[in-house]
Short mmCIF file of C-alpha atoms and ligand atoms in Angstrom, two decimals:
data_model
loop_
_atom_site.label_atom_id
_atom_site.label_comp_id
_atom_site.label_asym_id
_atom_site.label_seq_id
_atom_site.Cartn_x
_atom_site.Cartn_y
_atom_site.Cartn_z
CA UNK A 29 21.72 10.63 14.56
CA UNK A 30 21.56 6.84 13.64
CA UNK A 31 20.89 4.52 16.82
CA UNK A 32 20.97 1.03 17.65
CA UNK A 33 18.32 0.16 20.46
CA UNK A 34 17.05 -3.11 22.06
CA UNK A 35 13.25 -4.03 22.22
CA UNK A 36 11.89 -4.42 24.72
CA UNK A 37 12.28 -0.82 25.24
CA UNK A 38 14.45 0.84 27.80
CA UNK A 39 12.34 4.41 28.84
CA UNK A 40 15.36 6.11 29.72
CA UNK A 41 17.00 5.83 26.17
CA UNK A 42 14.20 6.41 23.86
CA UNK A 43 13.79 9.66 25.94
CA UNK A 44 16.59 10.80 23.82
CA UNK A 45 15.68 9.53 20.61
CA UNK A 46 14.99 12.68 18.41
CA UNK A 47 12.48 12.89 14.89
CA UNK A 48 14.66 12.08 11.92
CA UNK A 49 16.79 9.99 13.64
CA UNK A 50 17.64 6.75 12.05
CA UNK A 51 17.41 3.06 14.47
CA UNK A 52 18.26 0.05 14.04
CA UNK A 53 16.11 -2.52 16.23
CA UNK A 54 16.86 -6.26 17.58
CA UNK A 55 14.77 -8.41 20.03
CA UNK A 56 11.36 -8.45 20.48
CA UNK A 57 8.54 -7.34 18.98
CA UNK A 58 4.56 -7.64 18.65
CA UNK A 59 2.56 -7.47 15.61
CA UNK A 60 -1.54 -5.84 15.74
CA UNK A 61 -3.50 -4.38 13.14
CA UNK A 62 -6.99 -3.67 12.76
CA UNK A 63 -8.41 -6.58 13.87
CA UNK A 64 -6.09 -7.28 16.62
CA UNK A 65 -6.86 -4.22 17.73
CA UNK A 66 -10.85 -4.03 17.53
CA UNK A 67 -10.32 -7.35 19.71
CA UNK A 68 -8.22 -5.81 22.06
CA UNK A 69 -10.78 -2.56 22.64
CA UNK A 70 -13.45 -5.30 22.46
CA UNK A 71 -11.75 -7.52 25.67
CA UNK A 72 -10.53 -4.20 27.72
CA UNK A 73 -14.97 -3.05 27.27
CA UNK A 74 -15.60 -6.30 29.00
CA UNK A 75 -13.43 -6.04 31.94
CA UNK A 76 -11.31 -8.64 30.60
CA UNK A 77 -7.61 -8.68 30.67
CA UNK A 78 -5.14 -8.68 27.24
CA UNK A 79 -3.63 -11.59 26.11
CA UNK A 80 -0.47 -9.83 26.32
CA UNK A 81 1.01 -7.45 28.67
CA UNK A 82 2.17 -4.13 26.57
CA UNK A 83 4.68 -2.71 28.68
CA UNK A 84 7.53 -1.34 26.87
CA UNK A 85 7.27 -3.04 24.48
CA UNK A 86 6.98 -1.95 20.78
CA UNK A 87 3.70 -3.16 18.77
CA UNK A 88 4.57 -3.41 14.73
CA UNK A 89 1.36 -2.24 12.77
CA UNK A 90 1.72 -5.24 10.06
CA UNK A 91 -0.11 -8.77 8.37
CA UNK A 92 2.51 -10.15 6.43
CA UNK A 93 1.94 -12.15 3.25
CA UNK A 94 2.28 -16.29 4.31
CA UNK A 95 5.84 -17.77 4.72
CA UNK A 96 6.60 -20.25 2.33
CA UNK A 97 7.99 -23.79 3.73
CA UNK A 98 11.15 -23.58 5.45
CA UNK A 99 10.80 -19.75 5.64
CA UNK A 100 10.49 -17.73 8.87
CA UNK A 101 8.15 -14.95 7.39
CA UNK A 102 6.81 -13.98 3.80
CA UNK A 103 6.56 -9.93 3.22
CA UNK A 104 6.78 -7.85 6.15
CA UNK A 105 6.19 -3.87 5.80
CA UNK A 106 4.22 -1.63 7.36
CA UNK A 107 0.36 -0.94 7.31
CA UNK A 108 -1.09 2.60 7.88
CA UNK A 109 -0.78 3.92 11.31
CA UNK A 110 -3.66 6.35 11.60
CA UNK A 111 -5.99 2.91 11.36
CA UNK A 112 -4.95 2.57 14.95
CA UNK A 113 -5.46 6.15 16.27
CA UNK A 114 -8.53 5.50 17.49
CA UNK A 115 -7.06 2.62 19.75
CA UNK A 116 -3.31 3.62 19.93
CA UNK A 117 -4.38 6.27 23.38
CA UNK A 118 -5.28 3.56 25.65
CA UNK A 119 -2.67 1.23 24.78
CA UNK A 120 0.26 3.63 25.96
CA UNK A 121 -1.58 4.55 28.83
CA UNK A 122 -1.11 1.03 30.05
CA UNK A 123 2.11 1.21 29.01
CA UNK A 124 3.35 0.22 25.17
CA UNK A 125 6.34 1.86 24.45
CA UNK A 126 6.38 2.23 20.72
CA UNK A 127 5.27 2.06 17.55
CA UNK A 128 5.99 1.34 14.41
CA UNK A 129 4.13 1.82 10.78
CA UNK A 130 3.69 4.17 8.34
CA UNK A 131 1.92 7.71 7.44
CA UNK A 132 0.38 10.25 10.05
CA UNK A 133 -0.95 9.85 13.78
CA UNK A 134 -3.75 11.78 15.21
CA UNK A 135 -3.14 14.74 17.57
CA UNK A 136 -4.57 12.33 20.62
CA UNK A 137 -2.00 9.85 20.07
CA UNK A 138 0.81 12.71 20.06
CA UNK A 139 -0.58 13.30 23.13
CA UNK A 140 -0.09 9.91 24.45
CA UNK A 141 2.93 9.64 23.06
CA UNK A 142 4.56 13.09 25.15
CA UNK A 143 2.16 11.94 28.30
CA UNK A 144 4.06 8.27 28.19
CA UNK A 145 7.36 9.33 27.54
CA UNK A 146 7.11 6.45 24.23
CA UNK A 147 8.14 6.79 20.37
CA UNK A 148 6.29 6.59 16.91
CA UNK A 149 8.63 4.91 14.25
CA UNK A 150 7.87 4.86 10.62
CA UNK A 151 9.40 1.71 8.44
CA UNK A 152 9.64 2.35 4.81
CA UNK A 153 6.08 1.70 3.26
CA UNK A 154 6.39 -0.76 0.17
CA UNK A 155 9.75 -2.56 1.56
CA UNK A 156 7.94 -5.36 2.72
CA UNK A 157 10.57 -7.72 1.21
CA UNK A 158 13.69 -6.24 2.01
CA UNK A 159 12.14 -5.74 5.81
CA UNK A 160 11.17 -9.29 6.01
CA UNK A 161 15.65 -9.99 5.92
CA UNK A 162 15.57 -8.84 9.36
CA UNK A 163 12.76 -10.52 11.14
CA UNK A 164 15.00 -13.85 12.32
CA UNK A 165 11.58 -15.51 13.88
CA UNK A 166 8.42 -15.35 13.80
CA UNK A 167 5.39 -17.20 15.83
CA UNK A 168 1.37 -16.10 16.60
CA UNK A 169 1.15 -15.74 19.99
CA UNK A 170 -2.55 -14.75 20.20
CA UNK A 171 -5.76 -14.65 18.30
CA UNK A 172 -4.77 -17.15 15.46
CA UNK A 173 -8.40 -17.01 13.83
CA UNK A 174 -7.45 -13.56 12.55
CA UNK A 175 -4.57 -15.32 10.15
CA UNK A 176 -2.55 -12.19 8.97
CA UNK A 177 -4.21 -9.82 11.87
CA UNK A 178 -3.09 -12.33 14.33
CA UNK A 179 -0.54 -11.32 16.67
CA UNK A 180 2.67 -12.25 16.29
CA UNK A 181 5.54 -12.19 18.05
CA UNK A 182 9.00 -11.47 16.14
CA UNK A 183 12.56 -11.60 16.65
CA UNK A 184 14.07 -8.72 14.84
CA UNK A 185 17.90 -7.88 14.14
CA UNK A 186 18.87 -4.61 13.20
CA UNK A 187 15.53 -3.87 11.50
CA UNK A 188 15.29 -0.16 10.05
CA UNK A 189 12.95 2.72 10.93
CA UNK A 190 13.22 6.05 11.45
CA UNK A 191 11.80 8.04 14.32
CA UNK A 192 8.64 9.95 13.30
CA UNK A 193 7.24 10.95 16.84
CA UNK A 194 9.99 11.46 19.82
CA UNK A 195 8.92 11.64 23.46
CA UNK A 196 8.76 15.66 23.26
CA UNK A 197 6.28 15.44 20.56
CA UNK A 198 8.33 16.32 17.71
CA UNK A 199 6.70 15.25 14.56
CA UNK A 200 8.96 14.67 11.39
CA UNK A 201 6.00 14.50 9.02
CA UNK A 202 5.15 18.05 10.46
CA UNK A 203 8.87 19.54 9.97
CA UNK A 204 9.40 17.97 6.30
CA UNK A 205 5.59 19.90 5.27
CA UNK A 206 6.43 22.74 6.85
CA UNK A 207 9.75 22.98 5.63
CA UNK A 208 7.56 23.17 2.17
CA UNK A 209 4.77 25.59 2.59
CA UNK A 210 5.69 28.39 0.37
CA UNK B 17 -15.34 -15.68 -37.61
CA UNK B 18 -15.99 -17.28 -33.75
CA UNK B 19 -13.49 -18.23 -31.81
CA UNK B 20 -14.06 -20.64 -28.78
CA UNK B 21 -11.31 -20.00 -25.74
CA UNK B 22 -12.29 -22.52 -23.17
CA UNK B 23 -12.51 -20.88 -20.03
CA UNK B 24 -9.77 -22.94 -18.31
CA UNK B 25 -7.33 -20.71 -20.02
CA UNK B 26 -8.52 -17.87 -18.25
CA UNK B 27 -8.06 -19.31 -14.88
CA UNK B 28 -4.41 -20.36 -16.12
CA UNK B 29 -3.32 -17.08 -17.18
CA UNK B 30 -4.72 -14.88 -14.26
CA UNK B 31 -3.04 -17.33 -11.85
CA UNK B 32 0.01 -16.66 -13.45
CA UNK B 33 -0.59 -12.99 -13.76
CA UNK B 34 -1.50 -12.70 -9.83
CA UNK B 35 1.90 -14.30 -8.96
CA UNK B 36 4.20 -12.69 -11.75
CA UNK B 37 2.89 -9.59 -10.92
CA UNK B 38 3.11 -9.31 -7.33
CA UNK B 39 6.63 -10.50 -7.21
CA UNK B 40 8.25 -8.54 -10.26
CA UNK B 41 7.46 -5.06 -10.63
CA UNK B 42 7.06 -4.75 -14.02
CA UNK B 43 9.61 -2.59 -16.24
CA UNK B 44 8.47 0.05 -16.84
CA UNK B 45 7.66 1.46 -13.35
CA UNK B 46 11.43 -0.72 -12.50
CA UNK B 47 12.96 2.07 -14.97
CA UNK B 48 11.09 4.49 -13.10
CA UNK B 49 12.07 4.11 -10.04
CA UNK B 50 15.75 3.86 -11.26
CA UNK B 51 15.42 6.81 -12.65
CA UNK B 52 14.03 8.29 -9.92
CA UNK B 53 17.01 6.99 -7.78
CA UNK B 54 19.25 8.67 -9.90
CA UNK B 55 17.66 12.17 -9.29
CA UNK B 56 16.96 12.09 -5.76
CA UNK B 57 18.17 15.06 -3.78
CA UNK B 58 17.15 14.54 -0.37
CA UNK B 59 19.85 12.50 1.46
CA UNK B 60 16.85 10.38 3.09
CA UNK B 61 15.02 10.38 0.13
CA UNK B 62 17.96 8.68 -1.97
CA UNK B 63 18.58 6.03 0.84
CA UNK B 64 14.60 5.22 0.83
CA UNK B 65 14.53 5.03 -2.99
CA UNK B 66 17.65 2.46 -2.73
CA UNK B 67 16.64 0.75 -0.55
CA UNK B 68 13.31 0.29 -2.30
CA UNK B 69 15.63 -0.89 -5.18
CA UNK B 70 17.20 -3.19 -3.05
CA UNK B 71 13.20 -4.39 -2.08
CA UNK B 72 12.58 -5.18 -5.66
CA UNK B 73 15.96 -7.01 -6.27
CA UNK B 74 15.03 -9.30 -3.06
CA UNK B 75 11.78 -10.01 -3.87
CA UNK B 76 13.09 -11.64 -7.28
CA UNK B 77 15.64 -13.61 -5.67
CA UNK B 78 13.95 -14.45 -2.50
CA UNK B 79 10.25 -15.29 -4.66
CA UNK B 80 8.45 -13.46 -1.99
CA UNK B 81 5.98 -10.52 -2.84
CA UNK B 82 7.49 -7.15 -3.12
CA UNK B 83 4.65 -5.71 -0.43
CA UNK B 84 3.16 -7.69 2.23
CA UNK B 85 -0.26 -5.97 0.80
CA UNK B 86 -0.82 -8.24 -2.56
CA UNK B 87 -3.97 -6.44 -2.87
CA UNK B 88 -7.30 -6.77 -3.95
CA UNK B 89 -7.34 -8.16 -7.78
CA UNK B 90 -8.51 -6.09 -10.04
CA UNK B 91 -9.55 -7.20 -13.09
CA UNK B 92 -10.14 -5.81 -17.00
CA UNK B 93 -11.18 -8.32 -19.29
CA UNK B 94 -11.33 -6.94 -23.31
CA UNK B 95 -13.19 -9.55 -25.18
CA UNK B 96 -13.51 -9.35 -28.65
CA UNK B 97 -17.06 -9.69 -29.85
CA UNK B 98 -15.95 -13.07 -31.86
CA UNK B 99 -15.19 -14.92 -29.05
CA UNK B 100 -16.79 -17.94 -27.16
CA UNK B 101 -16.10 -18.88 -23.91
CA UNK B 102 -16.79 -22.63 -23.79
CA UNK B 103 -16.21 -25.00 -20.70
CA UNK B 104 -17.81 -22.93 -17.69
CA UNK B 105 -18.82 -19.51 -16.18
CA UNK B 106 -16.33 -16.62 -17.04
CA UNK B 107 -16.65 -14.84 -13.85
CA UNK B 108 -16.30 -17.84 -12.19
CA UNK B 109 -13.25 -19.20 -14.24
CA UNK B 110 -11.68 -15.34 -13.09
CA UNK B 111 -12.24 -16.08 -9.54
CA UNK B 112 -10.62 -19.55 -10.11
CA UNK B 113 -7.37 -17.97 -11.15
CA UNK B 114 -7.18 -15.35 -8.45
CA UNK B 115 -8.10 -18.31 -5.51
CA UNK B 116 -4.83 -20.37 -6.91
CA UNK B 117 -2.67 -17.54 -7.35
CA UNK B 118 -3.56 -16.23 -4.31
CA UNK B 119 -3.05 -19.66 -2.82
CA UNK B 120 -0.25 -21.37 -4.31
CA UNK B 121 1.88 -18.06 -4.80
CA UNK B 122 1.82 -17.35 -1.10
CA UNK B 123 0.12 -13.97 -1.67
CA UNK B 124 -1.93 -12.44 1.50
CA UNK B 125 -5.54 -13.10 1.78
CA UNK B 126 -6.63 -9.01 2.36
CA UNK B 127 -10.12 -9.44 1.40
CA UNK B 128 -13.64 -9.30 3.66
CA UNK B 129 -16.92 -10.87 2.25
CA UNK B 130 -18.96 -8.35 3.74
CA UNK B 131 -17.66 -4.82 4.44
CA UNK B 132 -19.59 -4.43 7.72
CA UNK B 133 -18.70 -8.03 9.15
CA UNK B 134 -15.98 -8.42 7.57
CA UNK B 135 -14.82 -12.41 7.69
CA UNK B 136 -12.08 -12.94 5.36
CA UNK B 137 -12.64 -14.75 2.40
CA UNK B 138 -9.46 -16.64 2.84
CA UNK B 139 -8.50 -16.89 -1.05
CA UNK B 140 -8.54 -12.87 -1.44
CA UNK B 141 -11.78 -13.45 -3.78
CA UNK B 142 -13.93 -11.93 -5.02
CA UNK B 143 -11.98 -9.83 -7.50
CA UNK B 144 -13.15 -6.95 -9.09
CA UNK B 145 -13.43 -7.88 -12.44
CA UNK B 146 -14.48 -4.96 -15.24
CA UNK B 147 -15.76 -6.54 -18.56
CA UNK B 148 -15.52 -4.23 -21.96
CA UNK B 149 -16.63 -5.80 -25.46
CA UNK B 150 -14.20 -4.56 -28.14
CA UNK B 151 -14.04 -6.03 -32.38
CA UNK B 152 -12.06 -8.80 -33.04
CA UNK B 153 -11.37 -12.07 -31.76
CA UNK B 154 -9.27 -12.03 -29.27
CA UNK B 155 -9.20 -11.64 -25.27
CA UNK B 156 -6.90 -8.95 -23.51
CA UNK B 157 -6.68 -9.30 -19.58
CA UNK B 158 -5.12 -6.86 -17.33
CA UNK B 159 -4.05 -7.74 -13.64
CA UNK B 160 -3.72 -4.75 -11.23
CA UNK B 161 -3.74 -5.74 -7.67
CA UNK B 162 -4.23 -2.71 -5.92
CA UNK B 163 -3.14 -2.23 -2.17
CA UNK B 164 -5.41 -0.45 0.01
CA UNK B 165 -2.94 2.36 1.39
CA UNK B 166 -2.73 4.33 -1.17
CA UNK B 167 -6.51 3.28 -2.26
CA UNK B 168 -7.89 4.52 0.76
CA UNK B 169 -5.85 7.80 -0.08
CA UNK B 170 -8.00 8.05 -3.25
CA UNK B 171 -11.29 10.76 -3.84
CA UNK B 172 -13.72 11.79 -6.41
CA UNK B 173 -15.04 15.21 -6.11
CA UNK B 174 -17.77 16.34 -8.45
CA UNK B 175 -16.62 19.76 -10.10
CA UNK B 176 -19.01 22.37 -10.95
CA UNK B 177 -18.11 23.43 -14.79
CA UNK B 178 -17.33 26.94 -13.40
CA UNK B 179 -13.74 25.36 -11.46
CA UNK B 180 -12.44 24.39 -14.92
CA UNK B 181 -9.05 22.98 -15.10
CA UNK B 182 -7.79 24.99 -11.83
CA UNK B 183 -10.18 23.07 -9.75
CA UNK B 184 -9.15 19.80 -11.29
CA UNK B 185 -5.38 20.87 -10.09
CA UNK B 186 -6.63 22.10 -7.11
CA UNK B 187 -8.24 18.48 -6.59
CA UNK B 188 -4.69 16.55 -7.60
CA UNK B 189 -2.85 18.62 -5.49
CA UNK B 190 -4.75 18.73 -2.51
CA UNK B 191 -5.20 14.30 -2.22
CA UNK B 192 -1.89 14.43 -3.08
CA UNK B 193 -1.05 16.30 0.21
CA UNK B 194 -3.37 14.92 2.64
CA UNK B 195 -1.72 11.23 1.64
CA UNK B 196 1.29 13.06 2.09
CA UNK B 197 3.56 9.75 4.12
CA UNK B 198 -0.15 7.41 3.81
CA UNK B 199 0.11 5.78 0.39
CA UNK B 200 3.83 4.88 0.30
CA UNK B 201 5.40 7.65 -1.78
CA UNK B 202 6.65 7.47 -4.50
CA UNK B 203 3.19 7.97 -6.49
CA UNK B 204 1.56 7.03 -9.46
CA UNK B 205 -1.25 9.48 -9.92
CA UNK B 206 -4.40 8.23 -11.61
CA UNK B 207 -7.04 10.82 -13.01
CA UNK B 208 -10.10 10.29 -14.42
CA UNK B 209 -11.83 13.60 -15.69
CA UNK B 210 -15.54 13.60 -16.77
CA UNK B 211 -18.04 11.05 -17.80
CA UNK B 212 -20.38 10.54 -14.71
CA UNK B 213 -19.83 9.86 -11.03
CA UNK B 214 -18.26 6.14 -11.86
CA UNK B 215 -17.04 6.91 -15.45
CA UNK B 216 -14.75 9.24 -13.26
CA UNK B 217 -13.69 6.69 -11.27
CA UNK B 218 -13.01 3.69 -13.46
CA UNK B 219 -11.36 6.49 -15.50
CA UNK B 220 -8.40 7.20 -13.01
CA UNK B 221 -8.17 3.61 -12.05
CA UNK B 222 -7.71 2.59 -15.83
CA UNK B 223 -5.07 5.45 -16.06
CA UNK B 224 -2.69 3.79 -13.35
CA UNK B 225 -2.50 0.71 -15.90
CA UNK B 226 -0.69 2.50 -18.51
CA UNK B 227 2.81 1.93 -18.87
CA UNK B 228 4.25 4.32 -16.72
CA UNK B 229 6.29 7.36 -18.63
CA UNK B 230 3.50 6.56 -21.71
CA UNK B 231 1.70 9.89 -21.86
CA UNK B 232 -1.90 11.04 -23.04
CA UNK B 233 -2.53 11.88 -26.57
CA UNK B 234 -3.96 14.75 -26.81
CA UNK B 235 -2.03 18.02 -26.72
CA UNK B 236 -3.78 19.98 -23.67
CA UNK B 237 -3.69 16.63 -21.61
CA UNK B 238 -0.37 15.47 -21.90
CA UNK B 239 1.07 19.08 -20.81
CA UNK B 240 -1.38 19.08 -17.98
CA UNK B 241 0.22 15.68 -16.84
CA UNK B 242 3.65 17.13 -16.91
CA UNK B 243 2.64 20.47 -15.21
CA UNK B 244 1.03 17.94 -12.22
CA UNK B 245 4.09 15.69 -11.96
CA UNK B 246 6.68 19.11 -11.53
CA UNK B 247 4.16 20.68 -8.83
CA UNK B 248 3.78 17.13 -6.79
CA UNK B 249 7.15 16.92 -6.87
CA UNK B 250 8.06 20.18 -5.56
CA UNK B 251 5.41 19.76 -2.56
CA UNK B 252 8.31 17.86 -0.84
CA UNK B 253 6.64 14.50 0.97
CA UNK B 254 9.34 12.54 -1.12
CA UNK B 255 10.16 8.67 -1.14
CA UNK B 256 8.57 7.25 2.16
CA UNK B 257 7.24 10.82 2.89
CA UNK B 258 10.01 11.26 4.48
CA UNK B 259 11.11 14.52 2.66
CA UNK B 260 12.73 14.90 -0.80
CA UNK B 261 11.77 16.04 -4.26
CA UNK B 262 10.12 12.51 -5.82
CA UNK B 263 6.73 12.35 -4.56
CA UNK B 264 5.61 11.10 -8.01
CA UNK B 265 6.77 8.71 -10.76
CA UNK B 266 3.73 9.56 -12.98
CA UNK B 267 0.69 11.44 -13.57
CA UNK B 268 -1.49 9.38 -16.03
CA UNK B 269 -4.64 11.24 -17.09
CA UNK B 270 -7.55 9.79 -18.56
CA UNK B 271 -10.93 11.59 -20.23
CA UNK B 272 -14.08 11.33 -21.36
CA UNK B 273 -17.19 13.38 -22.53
CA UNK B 274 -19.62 14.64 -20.13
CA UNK B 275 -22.60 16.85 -18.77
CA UNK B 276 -22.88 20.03 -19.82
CA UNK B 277 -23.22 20.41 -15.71
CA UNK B 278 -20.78 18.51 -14.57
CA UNK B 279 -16.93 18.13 -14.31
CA UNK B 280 -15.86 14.75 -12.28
CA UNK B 281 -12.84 14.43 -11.38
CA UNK B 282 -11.51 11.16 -9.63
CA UNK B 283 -7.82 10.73 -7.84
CA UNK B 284 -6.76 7.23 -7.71
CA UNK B 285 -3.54 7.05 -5.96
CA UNK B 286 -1.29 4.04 -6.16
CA UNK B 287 2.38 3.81 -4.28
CA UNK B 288 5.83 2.36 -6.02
CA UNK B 289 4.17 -1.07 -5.72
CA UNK B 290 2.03 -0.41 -8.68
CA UNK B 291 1.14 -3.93 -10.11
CA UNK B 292 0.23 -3.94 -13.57
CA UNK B 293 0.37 -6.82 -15.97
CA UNK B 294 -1.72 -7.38 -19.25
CA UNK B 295 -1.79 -10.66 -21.76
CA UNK B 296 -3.39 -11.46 -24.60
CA UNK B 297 -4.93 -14.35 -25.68
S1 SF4 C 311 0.20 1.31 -0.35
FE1 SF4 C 311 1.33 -0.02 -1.76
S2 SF4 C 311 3.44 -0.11 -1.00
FE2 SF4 C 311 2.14 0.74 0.63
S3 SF4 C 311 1.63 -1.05 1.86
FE3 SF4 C 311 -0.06 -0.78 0.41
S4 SF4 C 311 0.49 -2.03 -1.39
FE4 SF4 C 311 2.32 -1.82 -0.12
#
């Protein structure tokens, strides 16, 4: 089924979202990558509180390539997800909604994905150009010192994935390989 | 006869070749993918591969790099043994041309000083730069910026002579599977078989820079590139690893002698977004 869905996310709707399915996204979204993310384990180890508040919203696993003048954002694809597996857990246990990069996920963060009721989307890997059409603004909205691992936040229209992980745990990575196995 | 190349023209050219390079695919692996388009049979497959067309035709138009991952530069210098470089340190003049074409082409800044504290460099240097001396007098450079998805994809597993060609599929297949979605499918699958532990590896990496379709000379090679490419293909992962029966553009295999103990065999994986541009000067 093809989708359009609004971001922040609404938990009722993605509960219906299905692996394969094809969404388009507009509003808001939050880019972390590695070293947003070592930061973010690094603050929640200290007691400290996030600069940003997760809740249903969807983090983008990306660092895009510098904007030139006058331009909102330069290349925009996704990074590999499993980078994040380690951190992904705790994140939607305090709430994130959904994600979205490329390539596998480990079997805790399938866990945490069924336990939350939240969605793993994949963006085509290598797009980074065509994907960067869609992002309408873009501005860091924590941990600037990181440059490209900063986090940003981004105004999206209709920006393309596909869902990889639904709610029930259905992996599409899992179904297209065993679909294979001869 | 020796001929003096001041080094300045070294820093021009890789400047140029950074930029070029990360914004135009170049054509062969353009025909490939066209190709590939063309063949598709998964429904998502097809719509990944054109939309990865689509990617490429943006990037021209918009100038902005094709991936957001402009890579780590790698480097081959060929230098004729008649040459001179005059006007400054070579490895230096190389990093000069990667800083401004990292810089003034917009390209990202991926690379850590230090692997275990890892503070960005903020100009993507240092490149890796390999050095060969070859006759003549002239200077060949290659730039390959390689992104780190599919890199990190990559192995090297030191064969015992007993595994023989089998284990060498066995090898290709298997990293080829365990990327499966990881290194942005479609592939181009660089082997290096024998020398020694980094013959191997320099091997498979030097394999991803020839022209894409080109294949190996000798007899047993070539048909053991084209036996690869048909079993890849028919493991399914497909454009985006999202299902469909391109999983590879190429297999490119490279060899060398070796040990009469030992049968290396290094998988350097690169996605569609394989950057490859050579000059000569
Ligand atoms: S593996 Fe290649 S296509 Fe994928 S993100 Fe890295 S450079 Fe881009």
């Amino acid at each position: 089924m093809d989708y359009r869905i609004a971001a922040p996310l609404d938990r009722e709707m993605i509960k219906t979202l299905r692996a394969g399915d094809y969404v388009w996204i507009s509003g808001t979204i939050y880019t972390a990558r590695d070293a947003a993310h070592k930061r973010m384990q690094e603050t929640l180890d200290d007691g400290q509180k996030l600069p940003l508040d997760w809740k249903d919203n969807i983090i983008y696993y990306m660092g895009p390539s510098p904007a030139r003048e006058g331009r909102v954002i330069g290349s925009a694809g996704p990074t590999t997800a499993s980078r994040m597996d380690l951190y992904a857990p705790k994140l939607l246990d305090m709430g994130l909604g959904g994600m979205i990069g490329k390539g596998k996920r480990s079997p805790e963060v399938l866990d945490a994905i069924v336990r939350n009721g939240a969605v793993y989307f994949a963006a085509v890997g290598g797009a980074g150009a065509l994907l960067s059409r869609q992002i309408k603004q873009a501005e860091v909205v924590a941990y600037e010192d990181l440059g490209t691992e900063a986090i940003r936040r981004l105004e999206v229209e209709d920006f393309p994935v596909i869902v990889v992980i639904d709610s029930q745990g259905n992996n599409l990575y899992e179904m297209i390989s065993q679909d294979n196995t001869v | 006869m020796i001929r003096e190349i001041e080094v300045t023209e070294v820093t021009q050219n890789i400047r140029e070749m950074c930029i070029q390079t990360n914004y135009f695919l170049s054509e062969d692996m353009a025909c490939a993918m066209k190709e590939a388009a063309e063949k598709e049979q998964g429904a998502l497959g097809k719509k990944i591969l054109g939309q990865l067309e689509e990617n490429l035709e943006i990037a021209k138009t918009d100038q902005i790099p094709i991936c957001q991952d402009t890579g780590m530069a790698v480097i081959f210098l060929e230098i004729g043994q008649d040459v001179h470089f005059t006007g400054g340190d070579l490895q230096e003049a190389v990093e000069e041309g990667v800083r401004q074409g990292y810089i003034e082409g917009y390209l990202r800044k991926s690379v850590v000083g230090d692997p275990l504290l890892r503070e960005n460099t903020k100009d993507n240097t240092p490149a890796i730069l390999h050095t060969s001396i070859v006759p003549g007098n002239q200077v060949n450079i290659i730039v390959a910026p390689k992104g780190f998805g599919s890199e990190n994809m990559s192995r090297i597993v030191m064969l015992k002579p007993a595994q023989g060609v089998e284990g060498v599929k066995q090898v290709i297949l298997d990293t080829v599977r365990e990327a499966g979605p990881n290194a942005c499918p479609p592939l181009v699958v660089g082997v290096g078989i024998g020398g020694t532990f980094e013959k191997a590896a320099l091997l498979a990496k030097q394999a991803l820079t020839r022209p894409v379709g080109e294949k190996a000379q000798a007899p047993h090679i070539r048909s053991l590139e084209e036996e690869m490419l048909e079993k890849i293909n028919q493991l399914g992962i497909g454009p985006g690893g999202l299902g469909g029966n391109t999983t590879a553009l190429a297999v490119h295999i490279n060899t060398y002698a070796t040990h009469i103990a030992g049968l290396p065999t290094a998988v350097n994986l690169c996605c569609h977004v394989n950057r490859h541009v050579k000059r000569t000067l």
